[in-house]
C-alpha positions as a printed Julia matrix, in Angstrom:
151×3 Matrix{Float64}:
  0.0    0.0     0.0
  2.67   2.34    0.77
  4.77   1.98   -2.76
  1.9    2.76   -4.2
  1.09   6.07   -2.33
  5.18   6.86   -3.12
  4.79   5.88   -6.51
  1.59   8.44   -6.92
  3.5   11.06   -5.26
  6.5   10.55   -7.54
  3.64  11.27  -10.21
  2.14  13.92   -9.2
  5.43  15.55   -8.73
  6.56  15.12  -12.0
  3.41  15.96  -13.67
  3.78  19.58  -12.15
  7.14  19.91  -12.92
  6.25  19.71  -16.37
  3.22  22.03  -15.96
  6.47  24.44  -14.65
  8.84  23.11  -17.36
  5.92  24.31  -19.86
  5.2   27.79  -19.37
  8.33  28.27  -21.03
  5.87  28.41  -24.31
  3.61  30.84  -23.66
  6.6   32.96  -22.16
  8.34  33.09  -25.22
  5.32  34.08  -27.41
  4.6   37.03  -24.93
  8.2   38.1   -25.73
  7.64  37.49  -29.31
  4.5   40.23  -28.79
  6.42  42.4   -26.87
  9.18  42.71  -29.3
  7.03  42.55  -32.16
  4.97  45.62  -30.33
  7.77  47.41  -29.96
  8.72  47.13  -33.56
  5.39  48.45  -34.59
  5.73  51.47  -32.63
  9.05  52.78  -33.44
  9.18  51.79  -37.08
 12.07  51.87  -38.98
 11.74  54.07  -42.47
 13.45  52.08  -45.62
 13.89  54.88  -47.79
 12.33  53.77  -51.49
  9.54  51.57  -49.31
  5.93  52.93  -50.45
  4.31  49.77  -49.02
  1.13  50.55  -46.1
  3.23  50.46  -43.29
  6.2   51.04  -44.63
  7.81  47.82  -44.6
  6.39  47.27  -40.74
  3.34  45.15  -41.36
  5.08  41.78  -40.79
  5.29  43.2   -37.29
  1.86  44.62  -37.4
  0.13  41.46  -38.29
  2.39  39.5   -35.94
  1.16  41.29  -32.81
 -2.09  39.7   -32.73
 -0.83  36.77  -33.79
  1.9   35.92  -31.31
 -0.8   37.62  -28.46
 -3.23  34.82  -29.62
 -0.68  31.81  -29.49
  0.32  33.17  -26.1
 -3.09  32.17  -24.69
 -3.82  29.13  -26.89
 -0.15  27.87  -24.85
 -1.35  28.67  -21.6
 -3.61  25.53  -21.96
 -0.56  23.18  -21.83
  0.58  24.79  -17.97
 -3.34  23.6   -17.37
 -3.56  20.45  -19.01
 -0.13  19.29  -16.44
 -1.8   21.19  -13.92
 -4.71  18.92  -14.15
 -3.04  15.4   -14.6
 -1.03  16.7   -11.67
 -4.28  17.47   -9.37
 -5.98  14.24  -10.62
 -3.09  12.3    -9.61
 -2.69  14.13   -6.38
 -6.32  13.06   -5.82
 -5.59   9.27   -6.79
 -8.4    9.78  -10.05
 -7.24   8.36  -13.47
 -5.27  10.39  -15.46
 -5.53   8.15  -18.98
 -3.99   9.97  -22.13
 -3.59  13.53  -20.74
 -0.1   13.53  -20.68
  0.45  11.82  -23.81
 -2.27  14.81  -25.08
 -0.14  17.29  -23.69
  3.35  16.4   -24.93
  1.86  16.37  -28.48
  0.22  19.7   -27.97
  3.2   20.97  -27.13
  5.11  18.89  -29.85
  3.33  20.42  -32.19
  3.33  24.18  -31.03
  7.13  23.88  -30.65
  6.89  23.6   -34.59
  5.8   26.92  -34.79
  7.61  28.64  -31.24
 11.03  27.59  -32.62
 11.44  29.84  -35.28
  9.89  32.66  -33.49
 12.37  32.43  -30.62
 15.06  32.02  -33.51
 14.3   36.09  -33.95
 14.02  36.8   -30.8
 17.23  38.2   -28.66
 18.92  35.3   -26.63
 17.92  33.44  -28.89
 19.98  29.99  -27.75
 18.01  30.56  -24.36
 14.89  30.21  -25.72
 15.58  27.59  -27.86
 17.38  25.45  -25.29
 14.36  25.81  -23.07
 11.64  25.4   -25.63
 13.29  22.18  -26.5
 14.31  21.18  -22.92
 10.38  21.76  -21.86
  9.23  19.3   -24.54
 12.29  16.85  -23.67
 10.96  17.13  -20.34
  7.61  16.71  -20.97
  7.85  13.56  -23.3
  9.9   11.87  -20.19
  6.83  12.62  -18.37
  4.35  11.2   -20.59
  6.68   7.76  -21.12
  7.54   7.43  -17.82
  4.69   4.83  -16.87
  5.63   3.01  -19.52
  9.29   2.86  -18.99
  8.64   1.59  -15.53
  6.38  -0.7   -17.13
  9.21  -2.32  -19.36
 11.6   -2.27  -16.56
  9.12  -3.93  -14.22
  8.31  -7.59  -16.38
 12.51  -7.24  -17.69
């Protein structure tokens, strides 16, 4: 009885660890709109440029863009949050994980190259990919233990 109590705290540990691990997401698309923001309101004139804008509406339309992805990521710090409550509370936690470290899978798709333009770059990259590293470890770890258990 008391492995498995250990065994569920283990879990629930490591389930909000990754909710932790992936706000990293969201924080790096609020950057993106901050910089992008900031672009859009101290534009840079290219002489010769008679576009709208003048040569600024990449940033323009990638303000509400970035702002929107920011929230649609905040639902992967939830989706740990929750497998880590409904472990906590002993209920079943099924596929979230494995729901979660594909969500994230695929948004880190599209946050990679917008932390590629973003200053400190190599941080955000390193922790955009170390939050999805970290997250697939989560969502295998049942069945590594699984393999290592009838081995």
């Amino acid at each position: 009885m008391a492995a498995a109590g250990g065994a569920t705290t283990r879990s629930w540990q490591w389930h909000g660890a990754a909710a932790l691990t992936s706000a990293v997401f969201p924080a790096v698309f609020v950057q993106a709109t901050l910089l992008a923001n900031w672009n859009v309101d101290h534009p840079v004139v290219v002489p010769g440029d008679d576009s709208p804008g003048g040569g600024n509406m990449g940033n323009v339309i990638a303000v509400p863009i970035f702002a929107v992805a920011a929230i649609v990521c905040l639902l992967f710090p939830l989706l740990w949050g929750i497998a880590a409550f409904r472990t906590w509370k002993a209920a079943a936690v099924k596929d979230l994980p494995a729901i979660s470290t594909v969500l994230q899978g695929a948004a880190l798709l599209v946050a990679l190259p917008v932390a590629m333009t973003l200053p400190y770059n190599w941080a955000d990259v390193t922790t955009l990919v170390a939050a999805e590293l970290f997250a697939l470890g989560v969502a295998l770890r049942p069945r590594w233990s699984l393999r290592t258990a009838t081995s």
